[in-house]
Coordinates of C-alpha atoms and ligand atoms in Angstrom, one line a residue:
M5 CA 0.0 0.0 0.0
N6 CA 1.2 3.5 -0.8
A7 CA -0.2 6.2 1.4
V8 CA -0.2 10.0 1.6
V9 CA -0.9 11.9 4.8
V10 CA -1.5 15.6 4.2
G11 CA -0.5 17.6 7.3
N12 CA 1.9 16.8 10.1
G13 CA 0.0 18.1 13.1
A14 CA -1.0 16.0 16.1
I15 CA -3.5 13.7 14.2
G16 CA -1.5 13.6 11.0
T17 CA 1.6 12.5 12.8
A18 CA -0.2 9.9 14.8
L19 CA -1.8 8.5 11.6
A20 CA 1.6 8.4 10.0
A21 CA 3.0 6.5 13.0
S22 CA 0.1 4.1 12.9
L23 CA 0.6 3.5 9.1
L24 CA 4.3 2.8 9.7
Q25 CA 3.3 -0.1 12.0
R26 CA 1.7 -1.9 9.0
E27 CA 3.8 -4.4 7.2
N28 CA 1.8 -3.9 4.0
L29 CA 2.8 -0.2 3.9
H30 CA 5.1 0.2 1.0
R31 CA 5.7 3.9 0.8
L32 CA 4.3 6.9 2.8
V33 CA 4.7 10.5 1.8
I34 CA 3.7 13.3 4.2
L35 CA 2.7 16.6 2.7
Q36 CA 3.7 19.4 5.1
R37 CA 4.8 23.0 5.3
S38 CA 8.1 22.3 7.2
N39 CA 11.1 20.1 6.6
E40 CA 11.0 18.6 10.0
T41 CA 9.9 15.0 10.8
P42 CA 10.2 12.8 13.8
F43 CA 10.3 9.7 11.6
S44 CA 13.5 8.0 10.3
D45 CA 11.7 5.0 8.6
P46 CA 13.1 4.5 5.0
R47 CA 9.6 4.1 3.7
I48 CA 8.7 7.7 4.6
S49 CA 9.5 10.9 2.7
I50 CA 8.3 14.5 2.8
A51 CA 6.8 16.7 0.1
K52 CA 6.5 20.4 0.9
F53 CA 3.4 22.4 0.2
D54 CA 1.2 25.2 1.6
A55 CA -2.6 24.9 1.5
E56 CA -2.8 28.7 0.8
E57 CA -0.6 28.3 -2.3
P58 CA -2.5 26.2 -4.9
A59 CA 0.6 25.8 -7.2
S60 CA 2.5 24.2 -4.3
I61 CA -0.3 21.5 -4.0
A62 CA 0.0 20.6 -7.7
A63 CA 3.8 20.6 -7.5
A64 CA 3.9 18.4 -4.4
A65 CA 1.4 16.0 -6.0
S66 CA 3.5 15.7 -9.1
D67 CA 6.5 15.0 -6.9
V68 CA 4.5 12.2 -5.2
G69 CA 3.4 10.8 -8.5
E70 CA 7.0 10.4 -9.6
R71 CA 7.9 8.7 -6.3
L72 CA 4.8 6.5 -5.8
G73 CA 2.9 6.1 -9.1
Q74 CA -0.3 4.8 -7.5
V75 CA -1.8 6.0 -4.2
H76 CA -4.1 3.7 -2.2
L77 CA -4.8 5.9 0.8
L78 CA -4.8 9.7 1.0
I79 CA -5.8 11.3 4.3
N80 CA -6.1 15.0 4.6
T81 CA -5.5 16.1 8.2
V82 CA -4.9 19.8 7.6
G83 CA -7.1 22.3 9.4
M84 CA -7.2 25.7 11.1
L85 CA -9.4 26.9 13.9
H86 CA -7.1 29.7 15.1
S87 CA -3.8 31.2 14.1
D88 CA -1.8 34.3 14.6
G89 CA -4.3 37.1 14.4
Q90 CA -7.3 34.8 14.0
Q91 CA -9.6 33.4 16.7
P92 CA -12.9 31.6 16.4
E93 CA -15.6 34.2 16.4
K94 CA -18.0 34.2 19.4
R95 CA -20.2 36.9 17.8
L96 CA -21.1 38.0 14.3
S97 CA -19.4 41.4 15.1
R98 CA -16.0 39.5 15.3
L99 CA -16.3 38.1 11.8
V100 CA -13.6 39.5 9.4
P101 CA -14.0 38.6 5.7
A102 CA -10.2 38.0 5.3
N103 CA -10.3 35.5 8.1
L104 CA -13.4 33.7 6.7
Q105 CA -11.5 33.5 3.3
R106 CA -8.4 32.1 5.0
S107 CA -10.4 29.5 6.8
F108 CA -12.0 28.5 3.5
A109 CA -8.6 28.2 1.8
I110 CA -7.2 25.9 4.5
N111 CA -10.3 24.0 5.6
A112 CA -12.3 23.7 2.4
T113 CA -10.5 24.6 -0.8
L114 CA -7.6 22.4 -0.1
L115 CA -9.7 19.3 -0.4
P116 CA -10.8 19.6 -4.1
A117 CA -7.3 20.9 -4.9
L118 CA -5.9 17.6 -3.5
A119 CA -8.6 15.5 -5.3
Q120 CA -7.7 17.2 -8.6
A121 CA -3.9 16.8 -8.1
F122 CA -4.1 13.2 -6.9
S123 CA -7.0 12.1 -9.2
K124 CA -4.9 10.0 -11.5
M125 CA -2.9 8.4 -8.7
L126 CA -6.1 7.3 -7.0
R127 CA -7.7 5.9 -10.1
H128 CA -6.6 2.2 -10.5
E129 CA -7.8 -1.3 -10.2
A130 CA -7.0 -1.6 -6.5
P131 CA -9.2 -0.1 -3.8
A132 CA -8.5 3.6 -3.1
L133 CA -9.5 5.7 -0.1
L134 CA -9.7 9.5 0.1
A135 CA -10.4 10.5 3.7
S136 CA -10.5 14.1 4.9
L137 CA -10.8 15.4 8.5
S138 CA -13.9 17.5 9.0
A139 CA -15.5 18.4 12.4
R140 CA -18.9 17.8 13.9
V141 CA -19.3 21.5 14.3
G142 CA -19.3 21.7 10.4
S143 CA -22.7 19.9 10.5
I144 CA -25.4 22.4 9.8
E145 CA -28.1 20.2 11.4
D146 CA -25.9 19.8 14.5
N147 CA -25.4 23.5 14.9
R148 CA -27.2 24.2 18.2
L149 CA -24.8 26.7 19.8
G150 CA -23.8 29.1 17.0
G151 CA -20.4 30.9 17.1
W152 CA -17.2 29.9 15.4
Y153 CA -18.5 31.3 12.1
S154 CA -15.4 30.8 9.9
Y155 CA -14.5 27.3 11.2
R156 CA -18.1 26.0 11.0
A157 CA -18.8 27.5 7.6
S158 CA -15.5 26.3 6.1
K159 CA -16.0 22.7 7.4
A160 CA -19.6 22.7 6.1
A161 CA -18.2 23.8 2.7
H162 CA -15.5 21.1 3.0
N163 CA -18.3 18.5 3.5
M164 CA -20.3 19.7 0.5
L165 CA -17.2 19.6 -1.7
L166 CA -16.3 16.1 -0.4
R167 CA -19.8 14.7 -1.1
T168 CA -19.8 16.2 -4.6
I169 CA -16.4 14.7 -5.4
A170 CA -17.7 11.3 -4.1
H171 CA -20.7 11.5 -6.5
E172 CA -18.4 12.3 -9.5
W173 CA -15.9 9.6 -8.6
R174 CA -18.5 6.9 -8.4
V175 CA -18.3 7.0 -12.2
S176 CA -14.7 8.1 -12.8
H177 CA -13.1 6.2 -9.9
P178 CA -15.3 3.2 -9.2
N179 CA -12.8 1.7 -6.8
A180 CA -12.4 4.8 -4.7
V181 CA -14.2 5.6 -1.4
V182 CA -14.4 9.2 -0.4
V183 CA -15.3 10.1 3.2
A184 CA -15.3 12.9 5.8
L185 CA -14.3 12.0 9.3
H186 CA -14.8 13.7 12.7
P187 CA -11.9 12.7 14.9
G188 CA -13.5 13.5 18.2
T189 CA -11.9 15.9 20.6
V190 CA -8.2 15.3 20.4
Q191 CA -5.2 16.9 22.2
S192 CA -3.5 19.2 19.7
R193 CA -2.4 22.7 19.0
L194 CA -5.8 23.3 17.4
S195 CA -7.9 22.1 20.3
E196 CA -5.6 23.1 23.2
P197 CA -7.0 26.6 23.9
F198 CA -10.6 25.2 24.1
I199 CA -10.1 22.3 26.5
S200 CA -10.6 23.7 30.0
P201 CA -10.0 21.6 33.1
G202 CA -13.8 21.1 33.4
Y203 CA -14.3 20.1 29.8
R204 CA -17.2 17.7 29.7
N205 CA -16.4 15.6 26.6
K206 CA -13.8 12.8 26.4
V207 CA -10.4 14.2 25.1
H208 CA -8.4 11.6 23.2
T209 CA -4.7 11.4 22.7
P210 CA -3.5 11.7 19.1
A211 CA -2.5 8.0 19.2
E212 CA -6.0 6.9 20.4
C213 CA -7.5 9.1 17.7
A214 CA -5.3 7.4 15.0
D215 CA -6.4 4.0 16.3
H216 CA -10.1 5.0 16.1
L217 CA -9.8 6.5 12.6
M218 CA -7.8 3.6 11.2
Q219 CA -10.5 1.3 12.6
V220 CA -13.3 3.3 11.0
L221 CA -11.3 3.4 7.7
G222 CA -11.0 -0.4 7.9
T223 CA -14.8 -0.9 8.0
L224 CA -15.7 1.3 5.0
A225 CA -17.5 -0.2 2.0
A226 CA -18.3 1.1 -1.4
E227 CA -21.6 2.4 -0.2
S228 CA -19.8 4.4 2.6
S229 CA -18.5 6.8 -0.1
G230 CA -19.8 10.3 0.3
G231 CA -20.5 9.8 4.0
F232 CA -19.6 11.8 7.1
F233 CA -18.5 9.5 10.0
D234 CA -17.3 10.1 13.6
W235 CA -14.5 8.3 15.3
K236 CA -16.8 5.5 16.3
G237 CA -17.9 5.0 12.7
E238 CA -21.4 6.5 13.3
G239 CA -22.8 8.7 10.6
I240 CA -23.1 12.4 11.3
P241 CA -26.0 14.4 9.8
W242 CA -24.8 17.0 7.2
Ligands
LIG11 N1 -8.1 18.2 17.6 C1 -9.5 18.2 17.7 O1 -10.1 18.1 18.7 C2 -10.3 18.2 16.4 C3 -11.7 18.1 16.4 C4 -12.4 18.1 15.3 C5 -11.8 18.2 14.1 N2 -10.4 18.3 14.0 C6 -9.8 18.4 12.7 O2 -8.7 17.4 12.6 C7 -7.7 17.9 11.7 C8 -6.3 17.8 12.4 O3 -6.3 18.7 13.5 P1 -5.2 18.5 14.7 O4 -6.0 18.4 15.9 O5 -4.2 17.5 14.3 O6 -4.6 20.0 14.7 P2 -3.0 20.5 14.5 O7 -2.1 19.6 15.4 O8 -3.1 21.9 14.7 O9 -2.7 20.2 13.0 C9 -3.2 21.0 11.9 C10 -2.3 20.8 10.7 O10 -2.8 21.6 9.7 C11 -1.6 22.2 9.1 N3 -1.9 23.5 8.4 C12 -2.6 24.5 8.9 N4 -2.5 25.5 7.9 C13 -1.8 25.0 6.9 C14 -1.4 25.5 5.6 N5 -1.8 26.8 5.2 N6 -0.8 24.7 4.8 C15 -0.4 23.5 5.1 N7 -0.7 22.9 6.3 C16 -1.4 23.7 7.2 C17 -0.7 22.4 10.3 O11 0.6 22.6 9.7 P3 1.7 23.5 10.5 O12 2.2 22.6 11.6 O13 2.7 23.8 9.5 O14 1.0 24.7 11.1 C18 -0.8 21.1 11.0 O15 -0.1 20.1 10.3 C19 -8.1 19.4 11.3 O16 -8.8 19.3 10.1 C20 -9.1 19.7 12.4 O17 -10.1 20.7 12.0 C21 -9.6 18.3 15.1

């Protein structure tokens, strides 16, 4: 199996570590912004890209194509809830168009850019899986609290783009399954400011999260394509 993990944050790194445990893993490429990696396994290599620079996504994919040829599993773990100068909005008055656009570029637009760039590598006779990390707060039906405008809206857009790709690929990529996953609440740079000591939901370690997500990926069937699943494998309403 050749795999590509996009993003080297907490969950991306844990998924890469989990994949490296598999004897059937042939090659793994991590797409990331930096050159640093905690891994020294000879099966692993890095291709650099930035989600906000579309040309870099195509260049990284072409690099991966030369190294791997076929890709059997591509997992997009890139996401942004807060960054320098951007915090999730508690109120409409905090919404800044430039921040909304940035959230869309990283949380939504990256997915179809990856699907375009890796399309040929994921179209083959063997099973292929394109999984992309979303968030339950991107569910429109589940939005009972409001707030977090940019993150919610960009994840909802991510979900619509993913489902639309899944429909198109049913014909063009009959062996491919395309899914959105909610990883649960996981210790990471992204979640850290929002997990207070009294936080009422279970907080998973990145390694636990990787176990859950790999388990869910292992249960997917052709009819799962276009679905939105949580870390337990349960469907989430759009
Ligand atoms: N943690 C949770 O509780 C939780 C809950 C629900 C959903 N999620 C989703 O799970 C995914 C992974 O999150 P995480 O918890 O692992 O967070 P994380 O540790 O902060 O990782 C986020 C990753 O996104 C990358 N990234 C951000 N902007 C980028 C850009 N412009 N170009 C390339 N890479 C960029 C970061 O790269 P740098 O290291 O270079 O910044 C990092 O690798 C995200 O999609 C998130 O929305 C997480």
